[in-house]
Short mmCIF file of C-alpha atoms and ligand atoms in Angstrom, two decimals:
data_model
loop_
_atom_site.label_atom_id
_atom_site.label_comp_id
_atom_site.label_asym_id
_atom_site.label_seq_id
_atom_site.Cartn_x
_atom_site.Cartn_y
_atom_site.Cartn_z
CA MET A 12 29.26 63.78 -40.25
CA THR A 13 32.83 62.90 -39.28
CA VAL A 14 35.58 63.72 -41.72
CA PRO A 15 38.69 61.50 -41.57
CA ALA A 16 41.79 63.48 -40.52
CA THR A 17 43.74 62.17 -43.49
CA ALA A 18 42.24 61.03 -46.76
CA PRO A 19 43.44 57.61 -47.81
CA GLY A 20 46.15 58.48 -50.38
CA PRO A 21 48.45 56.33 -52.47
CA ARG A 22 51.17 54.34 -50.76
CA PRO A 23 54.48 56.11 -50.11
CA GLY A 24 56.73 56.30 -53.17
CA VAL A 25 53.92 56.06 -55.71
CA LEU A 26 51.68 58.57 -57.49
CA ALA A 27 47.87 58.51 -57.53
CA ASP A 28 47.95 56.50 -60.80
CA GLY A 29 50.06 53.81 -59.12
CA THR A 30 53.32 54.57 -60.98
CA ASN A 31 56.55 55.12 -59.09
CA ALA A 32 56.88 58.67 -57.76
CA TRP A 33 60.64 58.47 -58.40
CA GLY A 34 62.75 57.53 -61.43
CA ARG A 35 62.24 60.64 -63.54
CA ARG A 36 65.63 62.26 -62.91
CA TYR A 37 68.92 60.38 -63.24
CA LEU A 38 72.61 60.95 -62.58
CA MET A 39 74.82 59.35 -65.23
CA CYS A 40 78.55 59.34 -65.97
CA PRO A 41 79.88 59.05 -69.55
CA PRO A 42 82.32 56.16 -70.12
CA THR A 43 85.29 58.41 -70.92
CA HIS A 44 87.69 56.26 -68.89
CA PHE A 45 85.66 53.03 -68.73
CA GLY A 46 87.31 49.63 -69.12
CA VAL A 47 87.53 46.21 -67.50
CA LEU A 48 90.85 46.81 -65.76
CA TYR A 49 90.38 44.49 -62.75
CA GLU A 50 88.01 41.71 -61.68
CA ILE A 51 85.68 42.29 -58.74
CA ASN A 52 82.67 40.31 -59.92
CA PRO A 53 82.35 37.05 -61.90
CA TRP A 54 81.40 38.88 -65.15
CA MET A 55 84.64 40.85 -65.34
CA HIS A 56 87.58 39.38 -67.29
CA THR A 57 90.55 41.66 -67.87
CA GLU A 58 91.46 39.81 -71.07
CA VAL A 59 88.18 41.03 -72.59
CA THR A 60 88.61 44.46 -74.14
CA VAL A 61 85.96 47.12 -74.06
CA ASP A 62 85.29 48.96 -77.30
CA ARG A 63 85.38 52.57 -76.04
CA ASP A 64 83.60 54.00 -79.07
CA ARG A 65 80.86 51.40 -78.85
CA ALA A 66 80.55 51.99 -75.09
CA GLN A 67 80.20 55.72 -75.70
CA ALA A 68 77.56 55.12 -78.40
CA GLN A 69 75.62 52.70 -76.16
CA TRP A 70 75.75 55.15 -73.28
CA GLU A 71 74.48 57.98 -75.50
CA GLY A 72 71.74 55.65 -76.74
CA LEU A 73 70.68 55.02 -73.16
CA VAL A 74 70.64 58.74 -72.37
CA ALA A 75 68.48 59.37 -75.46
CA THR A 76 66.13 56.50 -74.55
CA LEU A 77 65.65 57.77 -71.01
CA ARG A 78 65.01 61.32 -72.24
CA ALA A 79 62.54 60.05 -74.84
CA ALA A 80 60.69 58.26 -72.04
CA GLY A 81 60.35 61.57 -70.22
CA ALA A 82 63.27 61.41 -67.81
CA GLU A 83 65.82 64.13 -67.12
CA VAL A 84 69.50 63.10 -67.20
CA VAL A 85 72.16 64.95 -65.22
CA VAL A 86 75.79 64.20 -66.11
CA VAL A 87 78.85 63.99 -63.87
CA ASP A 88 82.38 63.94 -65.39
CA HIS A 89 84.28 60.65 -65.32
CA ASP A 90 87.28 60.74 -62.99
CA PRO A 91 90.14 58.89 -64.77
CA SER A 92 91.18 57.01 -61.60
CA VAL A 93 87.93 55.00 -61.30
CA PRO A 94 86.78 53.14 -64.46
CA ASP A 95 83.63 51.76 -62.77
CA MET A 96 82.37 55.27 -61.94
CA VAL A 97 80.03 54.88 -64.95
CA PHE A 98 77.91 52.69 -62.64
CA THR A 99 76.41 55.65 -60.80
CA ALA A 100 73.80 53.43 -59.09
CA ASN A 101 76.60 52.62 -56.69
CA ALA A 102 77.32 56.26 -55.79
CA GLY A 103 75.03 56.16 -52.77
CA ILE A 104 71.45 56.61 -51.60
CA VAL A 105 69.42 59.71 -52.39
CA ASN A 106 66.62 60.65 -50.00
CA GLY A 107 65.15 64.07 -50.78
CA ASP A 108 68.01 66.51 -50.24
CA GLN A 109 70.01 63.93 -48.30
CA PHE A 110 72.81 61.85 -49.86
CA VAL A 111 74.35 58.85 -48.13
CA PRO A 112 77.53 57.97 -50.06
CA SER A 113 78.50 54.35 -50.59
CA HIS A 114 81.36 52.65 -48.81
CA PHE A 115 82.76 50.31 -51.43
CA ARG A 116 83.90 46.78 -50.68
CA PHE A 117 86.85 46.83 -53.10
CA PRO A 118 89.75 49.34 -53.03
CA GLU A 119 89.42 49.83 -56.80
CA ARG A 120 86.15 51.71 -56.29
CA GLN A 121 86.75 53.34 -52.90
CA PRO A 122 87.91 56.72 -54.30
CA GLU A 123 84.38 57.15 -55.71
CA THR A 124 83.06 57.89 -52.21
CA ASP A 125 84.81 61.26 -52.02
CA ILE A 126 84.24 62.05 -55.70
CA PHE A 127 80.47 61.58 -55.41
CA SER A 128 80.26 63.17 -51.93
CA ASP A 129 81.90 66.31 -53.30
CA TRP A 130 79.58 66.36 -56.30
CA PHE A 131 76.44 66.00 -54.18
CA ALA A 132 77.63 68.58 -51.65
CA ARG A 133 78.22 71.04 -54.53
CA GLN A 134 74.62 70.42 -55.70
CA GLY A 135 73.34 71.40 -52.25
CA PHE A 136 72.66 67.94 -50.81
CA THR A 137 73.33 67.20 -47.16
CA VAL A 138 75.92 64.41 -47.14
CA ASP A 139 75.51 61.94 -44.29
CA ARG A 140 78.14 59.22 -43.96
CA LEU A 141 77.68 55.63 -42.78
CA PRO A 142 80.07 54.43 -40.06
CA THR A 143 83.43 54.00 -41.83
CA GLU A 144 83.79 50.31 -41.00
CA LEU A 145 80.53 49.34 -42.76
CA ASP A 146 80.31 48.68 -46.51
CA HIS A 147 77.20 49.56 -48.49
CA GLU A 148 77.05 50.06 -52.26
CA GLY A 149 74.20 52.54 -52.47
CA ALA A 150 71.23 52.23 -54.79
CA GLY A 151 72.88 49.18 -56.37
CA ASP A 152 72.07 47.42 -53.11
CA ALA A 153 68.94 49.26 -51.93
CA LEU A 154 65.74 50.02 -53.83
CA PRO A 155 62.50 51.61 -52.59
CA PHE A 156 59.31 49.57 -52.60
CA GLY A 157 56.15 49.74 -50.51
CA GLY A 158 57.39 52.63 -48.38
CA LEU A 159 60.63 50.97 -47.37
CA LEU A 160 64.06 50.17 -48.74
CA LEU A 161 64.85 46.64 -49.81
CA SER A 162 68.56 46.20 -49.27
CA GLY A 163 70.85 43.36 -50.33
CA TYR A 164 73.88 42.29 -48.35
CA ARG A 165 76.81 39.89 -48.42
CA PHE A 166 78.90 40.34 -51.59
CA ARG A 167 79.20 44.16 -51.49
CA SER A 168 77.23 45.43 -48.51
CA ASP A 169 77.31 44.51 -44.82
CA LEU A 170 74.15 43.52 -42.97
CA PRO A 171 74.71 46.05 -40.12
CA ALA A 172 74.89 48.82 -42.74
CA THR A 173 71.16 48.36 -43.30
CA THR A 174 70.46 49.37 -39.70
CA ALA A 175 72.78 52.35 -40.04
CA LEU A 176 71.03 53.32 -43.29
CA SER A 177 67.67 53.14 -41.59
CA ARG A 178 68.90 55.35 -38.76
CA LEU A 179 70.34 57.94 -41.16
CA THR A 180 67.31 58.10 -43.48
CA GLY A 181 64.55 57.50 -40.95
CA VAL A 182 63.10 54.84 -43.26
CA ALA A 183 62.51 51.16 -42.61
CA VAL A 184 65.07 48.96 -44.37
CA ARG A 185 64.41 45.30 -45.03
CA ALA A 186 67.56 43.23 -45.56
CA VAL A 187 67.80 40.35 -48.02
CA GLU A 188 70.81 38.05 -48.15
CA LEU A 189 72.22 37.60 -51.65
CA VAL A 190 73.45 34.07 -52.34
CA ASP A 191 74.67 33.92 -55.98
CA PRO A 192 77.94 35.78 -56.70
CA ARG A 193 76.77 36.40 -60.28
CA LEU A 194 73.79 38.33 -58.86
CA TYR A 195 75.99 40.30 -56.47
CA HIS A 196 73.88 43.48 -56.10
CA ILE A 197 70.17 43.59 -55.32
CA ASP A 198 69.49 45.68 -58.45
CA ILE A 199 70.34 42.61 -60.56
CA THR A 200 67.61 40.67 -58.74
CA PHE A 201 64.87 43.23 -58.08
CA CYS A 202 63.20 45.98 -60.08
CA PRO A 203 60.29 48.00 -58.60
CA LEU A 204 57.73 48.50 -61.38
CA ASP A 205 54.82 50.27 -59.72
CA GLU A 206 52.69 50.29 -56.60
CA ARG A 207 51.99 46.54 -56.71
CA ARG A 208 54.57 44.99 -59.01
CA ALA A 209 58.28 44.26 -59.21
CA ILE A 210 60.58 42.04 -61.27
CA CYS A 211 61.99 39.47 -58.85
CA ALA A 212 64.83 36.97 -59.24
CA PRO A 213 64.50 34.53 -56.33
CA ALA A 214 67.65 32.73 -57.54
CA GLY A 215 69.57 35.58 -55.96
CA TRP A 216 68.13 35.29 -52.44
CA ASP A 217 68.18 32.93 -49.52
CA ARG A 218 64.95 31.35 -48.22
CA TYR A 219 64.25 34.12 -45.77
CA GLY A 220 64.85 36.80 -48.43
CA ARG A 221 62.35 35.10 -50.71
CA LYS A 222 59.77 35.23 -47.90
CA VAL A 223 60.48 38.92 -47.31
CA VAL A 224 59.87 39.75 -50.98
CA ASP A 225 56.86 37.47 -51.17
CA ALA A 226 55.26 39.37 -48.28
CA LEU A 227 56.23 42.78 -49.66
CA VAL A 228 55.28 42.59 -53.36
CA PRO A 229 51.59 41.91 -54.14
CA GLU A 230 52.22 40.99 -57.82
CA PRO A 231 55.77 39.80 -58.46
CA LEU A 232 57.09 38.95 -61.91
CA TRP A 233 59.16 35.94 -60.90
CA LEU A 234 62.18 35.33 -63.13
CA GLU A 235 63.47 31.92 -64.06
CA ASP A 236 67.16 31.49 -63.24
CA ASP A 237 68.29 31.78 -66.87
CA GLU A 238 66.20 34.93 -67.31
CA ALA A 239 67.75 36.48 -64.21
CA LEU A 240 71.26 35.86 -65.56
CA THR A 241 70.49 38.01 -68.63
CA PHE A 242 70.39 41.07 -66.29
CA CYS A 243 66.77 41.80 -67.28
CA ALA A 244 65.95 42.87 -63.69
CA ASN A 245 68.64 45.54 -64.02
CA SER A 246 66.13 47.85 -65.66
CA VAL A 247 64.93 51.40 -65.21
CA VAL A 248 61.28 52.38 -64.90
CA ILE A 249 59.97 55.81 -65.91
CA GLY A 250 56.26 55.90 -65.26
CA ARG A 251 54.88 53.15 -67.51
CA THR A 252 58.07 52.70 -69.58
CA VAL A 253 60.57 49.96 -68.69
CA VAL A 254 64.06 50.35 -70.20
CA MET A 255 65.83 46.99 -70.16
CA PRO A 256 69.32 45.76 -71.08
CA THR A 257 67.80 42.49 -72.30
CA THR A 258 64.17 41.42 -72.62
CA PRO A 259 63.46 37.69 -72.44
CA ALA A 260 60.30 37.10 -74.53
CA ARG A 261 58.16 35.85 -71.64
CA VAL A 262 59.18 38.82 -69.45
CA GLY A 263 58.41 41.33 -72.22
CA ARG A 264 54.99 39.76 -72.78
CA GLN A 265 54.09 39.94 -69.08
CA LEU A 266 55.19 43.57 -68.80
CA GLU A 267 53.14 44.51 -71.85
CA ALA A 268 50.13 42.62 -70.52
CA TRP A 269 50.43 44.82 -67.42
CA GLY A 270 50.36 47.93 -69.62
CA PHE A 271 54.07 48.81 -69.69
CA ASP A 272 55.94 49.99 -72.78
CA VAL A 273 59.11 47.92 -72.99
CA VAL A 274 62.25 49.36 -74.56
CA THR A 275 65.39 47.24 -74.92
CA CYS A 276 68.57 49.29 -74.85
CA GLU A 277 71.84 47.68 -75.99
CA VAL A 278 74.50 48.06 -73.27
CA GLY A 279 76.70 45.04 -74.08
CA GLU A 280 79.99 46.85 -73.45
CA PHE A 281 78.88 47.51 -69.86
CA LEU A 282 77.66 43.96 -69.29
CA LYS A 283 81.36 43.03 -69.73
CA ALA A 284 81.88 44.77 -66.37
CA GLY A 285 78.79 43.19 -64.81
CA GLY A 286 76.51 46.19 -65.15
CA GLY A 287 73.28 46.88 -67.06
CA VAL A 288 70.84 49.75 -67.49
CA ARG A 289 70.00 50.27 -63.82
CA CYS A 290 73.66 50.17 -62.79
CA LEU A 291 74.39 53.04 -65.20
CA THR A 292 71.86 55.33 -63.52
CA LEU A 293 71.14 56.80 -60.11
CA SER A 294 67.66 58.17 -59.37
CA LEU A 295 68.07 61.69 -58.05
CA ASP A 296 64.38 62.13 -57.21
CA VAL A 297 63.94 59.45 -54.54
CA ASP A 298 62.33 60.79 -51.40
CA LEU A 299 61.78 57.99 -48.96
CA ARG A 300 59.72 60.17 -46.64
CA ARG A 301 56.85 60.85 -49.02
N1 LIG B 407 82.06 46.53 -62.31
C1 LIG B 407 81.15 47.10 -61.37
C2 LIG B 407 81.39 46.50 -59.99
O1 LIG B 407 81.66 45.33 -59.92
C3 LIG B 407 79.74 46.89 -61.78
C4 LIG B 407 78.75 47.55 -60.88
C5 LIG B 407 77.33 47.20 -61.18
N2 LIG B 407 76.46 48.01 -60.43
C6 LIG B 407 75.24 47.67 -60.00
N3 LIG B 407 74.52 48.60 -59.47
N4 LIG B 407 74.81 46.43 -60.01
O2 LIG B 407 81.32 47.16 -58.99
#
């Protein structure tokens, strides 16, 4: 009898039960110095004031929701010079014990590169930098699915950065061009749910990008344009729990039909800056090699 050298296991990035192998440990930053103090995406209006107390309460509500769903939350202090540091998804890419810090498009966020690099180095991560001339906004613009990274480019990240990212991490990166400035990061258009499924907002992608996702995701939950603009793809998945900033009725029904528990978490103060639940978190347990 011949025994196969390797047993057919689950696909990379997923557990034997089909749930994501990552997304159970998050880095978050409390909104101590958060505000809409400049405008770098179409949702930000400096004349709109953020209610700091409400932002703090919403943030604490999100932390509690993630913990209740079984996730661990690690907290980094908010540096007063960078109000958008609450959006830790943009810190960089985690890959096992490797951290690739973001290079931000706008000067307002650029100091975050050193702040997060120092934090990750102190935690024992190896910090590998992209070439300085290339912008890439981290997990906000790159999410694992099907053993590769799906990476958005144009508004915040440069296309050649995806090649550099692939070289640094040793993982295949598939690039998707973002076309709607309101959906300026890929994590507003794409949410990996499990081995076969993802929330997908084709309104955010060009024709080729739609084909890439179509070929990659066996069972997409396609969003209508108005659903996508509610930020419902900007959600976090912990096993079979989906934590969403908004839950359009049809989307909630489909997720529940697939066996997910759906939790809506109010983060309205952060939507004023163009960020939802996913933007407020960075998965620390992504390992693209397994
Ligand atoms: N105000 C922030 C910015 O424009 C929001 C970042 C949202 N982050 C995300 N991962 N989509 O940079």
